[in-house]
PDB file of C-alpha atoms in Angstrom:
ATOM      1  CA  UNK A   1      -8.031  17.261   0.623  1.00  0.00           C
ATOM      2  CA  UNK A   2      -7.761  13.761  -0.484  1.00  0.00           C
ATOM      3  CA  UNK A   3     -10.479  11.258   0.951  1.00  0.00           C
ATOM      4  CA  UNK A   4     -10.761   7.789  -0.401  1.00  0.00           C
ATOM      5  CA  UNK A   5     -14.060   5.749   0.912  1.00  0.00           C
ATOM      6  CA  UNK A   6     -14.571   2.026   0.650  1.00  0.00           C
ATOM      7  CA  UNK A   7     -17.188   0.192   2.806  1.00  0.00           C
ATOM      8  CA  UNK A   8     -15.317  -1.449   5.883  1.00  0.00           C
ATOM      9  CA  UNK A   9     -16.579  -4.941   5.861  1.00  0.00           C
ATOM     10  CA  UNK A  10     -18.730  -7.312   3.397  1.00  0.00           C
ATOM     11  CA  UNK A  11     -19.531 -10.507   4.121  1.00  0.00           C
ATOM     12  CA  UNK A  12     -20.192 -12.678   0.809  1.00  0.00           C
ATOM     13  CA  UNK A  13     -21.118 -16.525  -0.091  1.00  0.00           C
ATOM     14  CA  UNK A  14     -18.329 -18.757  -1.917  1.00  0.00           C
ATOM     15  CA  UNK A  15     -19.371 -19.294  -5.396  1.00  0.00           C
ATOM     16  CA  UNK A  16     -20.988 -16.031  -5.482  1.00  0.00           C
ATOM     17  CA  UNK A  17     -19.763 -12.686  -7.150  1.00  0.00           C
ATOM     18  CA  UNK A  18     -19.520  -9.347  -4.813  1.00  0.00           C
ATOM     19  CA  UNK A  19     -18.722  -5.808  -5.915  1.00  0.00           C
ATOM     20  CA  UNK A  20     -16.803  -3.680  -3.739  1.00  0.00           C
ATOM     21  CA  UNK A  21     -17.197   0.062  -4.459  1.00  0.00           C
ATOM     22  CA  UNK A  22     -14.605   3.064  -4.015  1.00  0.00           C
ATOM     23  CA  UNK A  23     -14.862   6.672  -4.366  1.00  0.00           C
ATOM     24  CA  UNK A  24     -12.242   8.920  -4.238  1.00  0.00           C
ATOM     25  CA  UNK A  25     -11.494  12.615  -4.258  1.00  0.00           C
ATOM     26  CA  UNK A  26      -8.216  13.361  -4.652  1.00  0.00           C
ATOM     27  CA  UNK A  27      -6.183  16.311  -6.000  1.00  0.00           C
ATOM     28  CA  UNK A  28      -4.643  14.854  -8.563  1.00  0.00           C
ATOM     29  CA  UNK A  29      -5.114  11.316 -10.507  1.00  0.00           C
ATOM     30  CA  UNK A  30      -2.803   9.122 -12.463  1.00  0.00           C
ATOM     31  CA  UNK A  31      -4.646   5.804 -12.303  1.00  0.00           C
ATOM     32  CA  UNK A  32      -5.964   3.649  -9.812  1.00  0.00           C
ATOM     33  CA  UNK A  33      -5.237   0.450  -7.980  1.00  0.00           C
ATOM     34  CA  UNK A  34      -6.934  -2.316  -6.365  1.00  0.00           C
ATOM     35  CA  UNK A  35      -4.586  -5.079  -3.694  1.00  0.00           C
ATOM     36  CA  UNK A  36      -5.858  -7.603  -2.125  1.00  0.00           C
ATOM     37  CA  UNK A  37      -3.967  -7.932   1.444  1.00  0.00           C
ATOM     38  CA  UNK A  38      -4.321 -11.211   3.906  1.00  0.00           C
ATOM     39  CA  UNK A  39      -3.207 -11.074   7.337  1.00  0.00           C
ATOM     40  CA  UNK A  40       0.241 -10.624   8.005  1.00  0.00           C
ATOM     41  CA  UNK A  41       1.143 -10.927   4.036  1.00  0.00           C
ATOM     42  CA  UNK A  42       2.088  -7.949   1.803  1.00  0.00           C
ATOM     43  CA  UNK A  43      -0.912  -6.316  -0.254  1.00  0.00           C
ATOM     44  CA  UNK A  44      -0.693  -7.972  -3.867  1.00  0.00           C
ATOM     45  CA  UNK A  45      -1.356  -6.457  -6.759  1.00  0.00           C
ATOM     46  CA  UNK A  46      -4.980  -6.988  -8.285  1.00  0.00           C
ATOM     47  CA  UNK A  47      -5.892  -4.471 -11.184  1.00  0.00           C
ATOM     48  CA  UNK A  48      -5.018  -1.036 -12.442  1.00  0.00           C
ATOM     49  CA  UNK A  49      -7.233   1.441 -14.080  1.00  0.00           C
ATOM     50  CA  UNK A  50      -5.836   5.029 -15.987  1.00  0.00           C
ATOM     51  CA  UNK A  51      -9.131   5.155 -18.607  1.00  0.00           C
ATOM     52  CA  UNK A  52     -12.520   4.850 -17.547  1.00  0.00           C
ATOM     53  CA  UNK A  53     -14.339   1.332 -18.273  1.00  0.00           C
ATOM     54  CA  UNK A  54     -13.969  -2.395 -17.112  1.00  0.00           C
ATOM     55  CA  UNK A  55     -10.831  -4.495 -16.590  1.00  0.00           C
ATOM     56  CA  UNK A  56     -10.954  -8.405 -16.559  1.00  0.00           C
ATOM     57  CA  UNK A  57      -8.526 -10.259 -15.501  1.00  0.00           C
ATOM     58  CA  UNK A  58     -10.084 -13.625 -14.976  1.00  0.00           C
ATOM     59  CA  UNK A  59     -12.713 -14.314 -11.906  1.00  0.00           C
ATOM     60  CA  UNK A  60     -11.422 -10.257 -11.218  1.00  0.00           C
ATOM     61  CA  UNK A  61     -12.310  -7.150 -12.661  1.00  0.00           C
ATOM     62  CA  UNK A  62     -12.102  -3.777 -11.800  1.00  0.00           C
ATOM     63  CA  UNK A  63     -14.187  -0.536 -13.352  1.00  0.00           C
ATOM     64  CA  UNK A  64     -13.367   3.124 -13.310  1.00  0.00           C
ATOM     65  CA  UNK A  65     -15.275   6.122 -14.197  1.00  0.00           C
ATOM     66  CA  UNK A  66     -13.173   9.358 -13.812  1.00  0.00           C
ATOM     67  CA  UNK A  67     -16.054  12.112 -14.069  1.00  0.00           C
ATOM     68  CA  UNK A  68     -17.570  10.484 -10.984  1.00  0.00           C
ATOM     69  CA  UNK A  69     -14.870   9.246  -8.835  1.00  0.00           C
ATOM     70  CA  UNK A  70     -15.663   6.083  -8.785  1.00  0.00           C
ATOM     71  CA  UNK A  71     -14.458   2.617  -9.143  1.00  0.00           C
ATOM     72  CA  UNK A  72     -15.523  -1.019  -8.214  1.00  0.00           C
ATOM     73  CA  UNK A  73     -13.784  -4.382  -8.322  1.00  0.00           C
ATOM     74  CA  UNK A  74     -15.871  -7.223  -9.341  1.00  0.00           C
ATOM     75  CA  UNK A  75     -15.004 -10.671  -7.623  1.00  0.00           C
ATOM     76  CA  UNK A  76     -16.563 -14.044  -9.334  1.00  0.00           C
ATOM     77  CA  UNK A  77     -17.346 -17.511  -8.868  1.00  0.00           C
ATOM     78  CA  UNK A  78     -15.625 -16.646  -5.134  1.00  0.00           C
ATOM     79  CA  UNK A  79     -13.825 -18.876  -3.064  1.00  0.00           C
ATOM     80  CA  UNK A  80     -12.715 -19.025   0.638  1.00  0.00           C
ATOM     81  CA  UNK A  81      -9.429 -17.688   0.041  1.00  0.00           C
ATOM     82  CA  UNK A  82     -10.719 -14.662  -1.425  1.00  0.00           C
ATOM     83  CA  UNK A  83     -11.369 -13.841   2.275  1.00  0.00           C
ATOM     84  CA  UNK A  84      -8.684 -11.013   2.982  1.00  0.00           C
ATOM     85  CA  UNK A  85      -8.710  -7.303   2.993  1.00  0.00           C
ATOM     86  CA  UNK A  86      -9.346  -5.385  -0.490  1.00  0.00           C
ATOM     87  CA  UNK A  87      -7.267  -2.348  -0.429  1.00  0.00           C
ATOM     88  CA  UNK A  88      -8.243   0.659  -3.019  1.00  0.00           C
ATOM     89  CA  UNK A  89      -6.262   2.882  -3.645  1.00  0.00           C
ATOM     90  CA  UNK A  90      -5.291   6.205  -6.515  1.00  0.00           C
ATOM     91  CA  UNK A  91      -1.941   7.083  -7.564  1.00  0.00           C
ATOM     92  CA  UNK A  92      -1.314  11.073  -7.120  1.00  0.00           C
ATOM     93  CA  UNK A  93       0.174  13.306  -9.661  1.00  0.00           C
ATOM     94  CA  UNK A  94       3.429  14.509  -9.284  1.00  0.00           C
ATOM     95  CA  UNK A  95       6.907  13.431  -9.769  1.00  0.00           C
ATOM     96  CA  UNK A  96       6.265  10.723  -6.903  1.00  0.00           C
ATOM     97  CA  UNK A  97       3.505   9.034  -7.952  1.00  0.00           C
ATOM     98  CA  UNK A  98       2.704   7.925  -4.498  1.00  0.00           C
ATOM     99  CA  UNK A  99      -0.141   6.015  -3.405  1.00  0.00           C
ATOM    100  CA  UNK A 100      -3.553   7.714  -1.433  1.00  0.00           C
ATOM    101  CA  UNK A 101      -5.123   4.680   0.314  1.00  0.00           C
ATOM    102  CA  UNK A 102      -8.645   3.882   1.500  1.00  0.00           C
ATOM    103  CA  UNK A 103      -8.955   2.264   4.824  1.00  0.00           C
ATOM    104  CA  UNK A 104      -9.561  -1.614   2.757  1.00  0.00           C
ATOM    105  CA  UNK A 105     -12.454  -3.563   3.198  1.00  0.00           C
ATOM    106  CA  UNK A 106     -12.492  -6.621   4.949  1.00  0.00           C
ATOM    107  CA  UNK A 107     -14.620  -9.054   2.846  1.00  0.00           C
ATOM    108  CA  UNK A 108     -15.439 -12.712   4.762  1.00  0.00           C
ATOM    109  CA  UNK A 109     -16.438 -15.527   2.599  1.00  0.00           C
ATOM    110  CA  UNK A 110     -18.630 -17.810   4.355  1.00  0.00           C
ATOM    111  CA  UNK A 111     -19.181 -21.517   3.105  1.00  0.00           C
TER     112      UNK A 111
ATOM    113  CA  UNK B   1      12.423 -13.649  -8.841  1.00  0.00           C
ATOM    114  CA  UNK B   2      12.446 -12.207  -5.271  1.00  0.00           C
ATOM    115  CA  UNK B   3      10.182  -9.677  -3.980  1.00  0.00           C
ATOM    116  CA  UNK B   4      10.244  -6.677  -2.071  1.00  0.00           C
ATOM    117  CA  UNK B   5      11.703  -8.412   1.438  1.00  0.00           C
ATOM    118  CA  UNK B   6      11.713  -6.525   5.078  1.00  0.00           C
ATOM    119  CA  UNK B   7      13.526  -6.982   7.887  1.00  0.00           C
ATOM    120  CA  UNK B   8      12.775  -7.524  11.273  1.00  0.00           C
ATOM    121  CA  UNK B   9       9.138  -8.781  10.784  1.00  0.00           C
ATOM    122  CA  UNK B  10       7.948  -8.128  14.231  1.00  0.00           C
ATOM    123  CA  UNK B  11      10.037  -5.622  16.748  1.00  0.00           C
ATOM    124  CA  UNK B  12       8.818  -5.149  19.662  1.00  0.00           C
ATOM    125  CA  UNK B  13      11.023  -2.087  21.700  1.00  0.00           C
ATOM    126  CA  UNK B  14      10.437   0.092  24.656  1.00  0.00           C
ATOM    127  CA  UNK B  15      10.103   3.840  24.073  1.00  0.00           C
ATOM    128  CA  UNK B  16      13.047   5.718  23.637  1.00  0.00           C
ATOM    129  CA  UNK B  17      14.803   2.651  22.061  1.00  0.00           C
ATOM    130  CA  UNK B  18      15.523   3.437  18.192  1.00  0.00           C
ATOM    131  CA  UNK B  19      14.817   0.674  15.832  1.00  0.00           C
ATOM    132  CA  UNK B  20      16.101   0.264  12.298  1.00  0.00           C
ATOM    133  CA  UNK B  21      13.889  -1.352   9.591  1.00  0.00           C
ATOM    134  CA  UNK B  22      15.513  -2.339   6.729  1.00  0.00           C
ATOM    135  CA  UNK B  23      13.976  -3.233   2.452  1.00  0.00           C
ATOM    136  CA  UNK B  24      15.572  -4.886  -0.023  1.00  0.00           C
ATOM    137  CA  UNK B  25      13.359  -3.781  -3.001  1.00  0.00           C
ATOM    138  CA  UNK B  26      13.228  -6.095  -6.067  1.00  0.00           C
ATOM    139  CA  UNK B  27      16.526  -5.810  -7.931  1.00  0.00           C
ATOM    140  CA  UNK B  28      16.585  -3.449 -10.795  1.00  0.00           C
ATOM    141  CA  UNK B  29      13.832  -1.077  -9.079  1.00  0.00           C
ATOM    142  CA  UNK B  30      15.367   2.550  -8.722  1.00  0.00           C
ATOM    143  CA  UNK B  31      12.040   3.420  -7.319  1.00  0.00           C
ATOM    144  CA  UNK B  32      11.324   2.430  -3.570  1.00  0.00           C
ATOM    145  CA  UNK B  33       8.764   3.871  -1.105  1.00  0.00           C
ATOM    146  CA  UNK B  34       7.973   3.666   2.390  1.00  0.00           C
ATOM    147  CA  UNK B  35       4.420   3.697   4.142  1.00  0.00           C
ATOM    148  CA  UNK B  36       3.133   3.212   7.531  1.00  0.00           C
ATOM    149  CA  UNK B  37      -0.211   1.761   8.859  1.00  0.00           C
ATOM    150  CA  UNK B  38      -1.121   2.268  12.238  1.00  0.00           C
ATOM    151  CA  UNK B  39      -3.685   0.853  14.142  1.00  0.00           C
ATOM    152  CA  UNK B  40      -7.178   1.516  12.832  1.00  0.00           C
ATOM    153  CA  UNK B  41      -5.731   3.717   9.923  1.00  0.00           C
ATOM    154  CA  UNK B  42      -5.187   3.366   6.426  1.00  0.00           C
ATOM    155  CA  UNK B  43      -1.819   2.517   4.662  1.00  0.00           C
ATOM    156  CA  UNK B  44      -0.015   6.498   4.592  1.00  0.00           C
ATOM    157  CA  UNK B  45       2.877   7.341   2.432  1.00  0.00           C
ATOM    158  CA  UNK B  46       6.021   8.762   4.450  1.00  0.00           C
ATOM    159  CA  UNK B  47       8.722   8.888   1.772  1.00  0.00           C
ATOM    160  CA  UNK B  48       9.992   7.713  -1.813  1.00  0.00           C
ATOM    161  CA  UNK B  49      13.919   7.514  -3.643  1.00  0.00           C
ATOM    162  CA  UNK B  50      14.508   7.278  -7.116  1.00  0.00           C
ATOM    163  CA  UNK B  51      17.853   4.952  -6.457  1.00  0.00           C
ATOM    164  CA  UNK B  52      19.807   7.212  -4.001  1.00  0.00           C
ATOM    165  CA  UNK B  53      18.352  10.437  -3.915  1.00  0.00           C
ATOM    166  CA  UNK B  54      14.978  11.101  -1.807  1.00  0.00           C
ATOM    167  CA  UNK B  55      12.172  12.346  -4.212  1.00  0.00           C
ATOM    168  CA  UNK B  56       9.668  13.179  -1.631  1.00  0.00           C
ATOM    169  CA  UNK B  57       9.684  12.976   2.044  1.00  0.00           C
ATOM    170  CA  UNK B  58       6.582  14.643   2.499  1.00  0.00           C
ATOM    171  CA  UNK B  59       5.254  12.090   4.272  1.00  0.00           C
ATOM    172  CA  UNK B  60       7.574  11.492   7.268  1.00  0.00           C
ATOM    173  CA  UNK B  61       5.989  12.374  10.513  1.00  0.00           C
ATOM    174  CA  UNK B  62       8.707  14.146  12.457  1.00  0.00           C
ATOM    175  CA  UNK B  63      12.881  14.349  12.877  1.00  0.00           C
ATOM    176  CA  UNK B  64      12.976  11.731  15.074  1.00  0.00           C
ATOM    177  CA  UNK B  65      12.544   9.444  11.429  1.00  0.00           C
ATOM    178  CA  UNK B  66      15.275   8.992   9.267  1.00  0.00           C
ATOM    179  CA  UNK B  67      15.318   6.990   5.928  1.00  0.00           C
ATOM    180  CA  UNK B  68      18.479   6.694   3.993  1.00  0.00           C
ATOM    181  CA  UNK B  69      19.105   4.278   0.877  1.00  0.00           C
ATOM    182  CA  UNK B  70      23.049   4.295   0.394  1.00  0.00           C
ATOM    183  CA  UNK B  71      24.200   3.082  -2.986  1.00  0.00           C
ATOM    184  CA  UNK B  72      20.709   2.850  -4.303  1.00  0.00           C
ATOM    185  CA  UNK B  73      20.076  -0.753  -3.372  1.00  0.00           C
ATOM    186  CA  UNK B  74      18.487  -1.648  -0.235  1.00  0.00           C
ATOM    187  CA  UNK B  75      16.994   1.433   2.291  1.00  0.00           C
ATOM    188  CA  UNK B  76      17.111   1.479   5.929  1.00  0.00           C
ATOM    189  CA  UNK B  77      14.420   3.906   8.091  1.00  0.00           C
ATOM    190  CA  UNK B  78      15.484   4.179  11.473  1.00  0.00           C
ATOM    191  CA  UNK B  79      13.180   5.603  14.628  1.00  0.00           C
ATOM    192  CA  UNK B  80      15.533   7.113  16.890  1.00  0.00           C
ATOM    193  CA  UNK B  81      14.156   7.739  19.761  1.00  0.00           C
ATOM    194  CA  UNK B  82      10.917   5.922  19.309  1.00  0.00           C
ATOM    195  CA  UNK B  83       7.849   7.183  20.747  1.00  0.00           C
ATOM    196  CA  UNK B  84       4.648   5.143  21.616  1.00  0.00           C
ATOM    197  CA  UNK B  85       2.330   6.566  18.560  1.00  0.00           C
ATOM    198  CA  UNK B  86       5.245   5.180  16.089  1.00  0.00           C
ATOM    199  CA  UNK B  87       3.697   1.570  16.723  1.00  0.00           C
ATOM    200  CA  UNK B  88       2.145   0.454  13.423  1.00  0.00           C
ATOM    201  CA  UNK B  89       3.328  -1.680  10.208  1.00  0.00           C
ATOM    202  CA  UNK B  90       6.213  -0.296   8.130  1.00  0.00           C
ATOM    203  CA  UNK B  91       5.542  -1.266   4.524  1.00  0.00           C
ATOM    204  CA  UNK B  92       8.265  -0.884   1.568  1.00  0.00           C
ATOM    205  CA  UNK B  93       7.381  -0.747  -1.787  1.00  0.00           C
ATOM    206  CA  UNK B  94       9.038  -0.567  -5.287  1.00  0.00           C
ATOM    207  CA  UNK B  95       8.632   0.288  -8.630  1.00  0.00           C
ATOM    208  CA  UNK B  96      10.458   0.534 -11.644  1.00  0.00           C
ATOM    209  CA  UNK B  97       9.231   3.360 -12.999  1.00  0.00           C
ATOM    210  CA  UNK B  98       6.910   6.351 -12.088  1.00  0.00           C
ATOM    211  CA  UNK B  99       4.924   6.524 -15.119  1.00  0.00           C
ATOM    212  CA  UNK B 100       1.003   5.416 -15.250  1.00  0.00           C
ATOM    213  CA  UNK B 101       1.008   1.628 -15.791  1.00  0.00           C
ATOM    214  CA  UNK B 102       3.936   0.777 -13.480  1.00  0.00           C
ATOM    215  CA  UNK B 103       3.186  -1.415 -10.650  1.00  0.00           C
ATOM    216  CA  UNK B 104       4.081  -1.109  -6.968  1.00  0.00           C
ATOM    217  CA  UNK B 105       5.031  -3.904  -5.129  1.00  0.00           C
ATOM    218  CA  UNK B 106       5.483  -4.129  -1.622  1.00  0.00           C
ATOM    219  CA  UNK B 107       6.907  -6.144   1.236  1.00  0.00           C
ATOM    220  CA  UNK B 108       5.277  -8.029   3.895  1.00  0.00           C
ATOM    221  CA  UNK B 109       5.540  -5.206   5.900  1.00  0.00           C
ATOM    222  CA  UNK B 110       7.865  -4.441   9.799  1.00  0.00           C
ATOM    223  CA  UNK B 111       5.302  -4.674  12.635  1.00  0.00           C
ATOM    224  CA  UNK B 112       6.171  -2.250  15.366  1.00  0.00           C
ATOM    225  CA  UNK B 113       5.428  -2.546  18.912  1.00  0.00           C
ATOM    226  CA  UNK B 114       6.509   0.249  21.276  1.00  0.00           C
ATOM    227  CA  UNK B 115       6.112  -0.322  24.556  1.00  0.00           C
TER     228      UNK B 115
END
């Protein structure tokens, strides 16, 4: 089967950093994603891992390890408008390439 | 440039009503999916072209859903006749490629109300 788990809510302080874990077991893997979704708004792209290690990309990054289904994305100096849902999610094998999602987690940055 | 745009945003019908969503993926993408998240679930795949031609449709829940994308441009996915579980948000996405390192990007999503 394919089961993608992510925590359901985190609650973090702006200015601090917060790690949001993922594990997946899927089938099949071709990479995986991270969006970042706020109410009403289309998810938006964050990272993408294929090879296992870390990914910056400024105050984000995002880490994979493949033998252990696992992946995090790392959030930085954080700021209130980092509140929104964090969607993981692995891209299947196959011809479509379609996306397995977790159920997101819903991270609230407090003052 | 534009992104992935959806139309109606919000449509709120009674059941047995059929509703047509419609994406205009970003120009130049042959590849464009649909998904559907309904309440308390995560985002699910229901189908994916490659311009004109469906791919996989694995993913659709039943005959009474019906996705065409005429001319490989924009796609249209039509509930006909619409049943109360079909409530959720209808998300497009495109690509334009399949291949590992090729971004989806998808629309703001049709929220569905059926009454």
């Amino acid at each position: 089967g394919q089961n993608i788990d992510q925590p359901t809510e985190m609650t973090a302080t702006e200015g601090a950093i917060v790690q949001i874990n993922c594990t997946y077991q899927t089938s099949g893997f071709n990479g995986l994603f991270w969006y970042q979704q706020h109410a009403g708004e289309a998810p938006t792209f964050l990272s993408y891992n294929v090879l296992d290690g870390l990914e910056e990309k400024g105050r984000f990054s995002s880490f994979l390890s493949r033998s252990k289904g696992y992946s995090y994305l790392l959030l930085k100096e954080l700021q209130m408008k980092d509140s929104a849902s964090y969607l993981c999610a692995v891209r299947d094998l196959g011809a479509t390439n379609k996306l397995i999602f977790g159920t997101g987690t819903l991270l609230a940055v407090q003052p | 440039e534009a992104g992935v745009t959806q139309f109606p945003s919000h449509s709120v019908i009674e059941k047995g009503q059929t509703v047509t969503l419609r994406c205009d993926p970003i120009s130049g993408h042959d590849n464009l999916y649909w998904y559907r998240r309904v309440m308390g679930k995560e985002i699910k795949f229901l189908l994916h072209f490659v311009k004109e031609s469906k791919q996989d449709e694995s993913g659709m829940p039943n005959n009474r859903f019906l996705a065409e994308r005429t001319g490989g441009t924009y796609s249209t996915l039509k509930v006909q006749p619409a049943e109360l579980e079909d409530s959720g948000v209808y998300f497009c996405a495109s690509s334009p490629g399949r291949g590992a390192g090729n971004t989806i990007y998808f629309g703001e999503g049709s929220w569905l109300t059926v009454v």
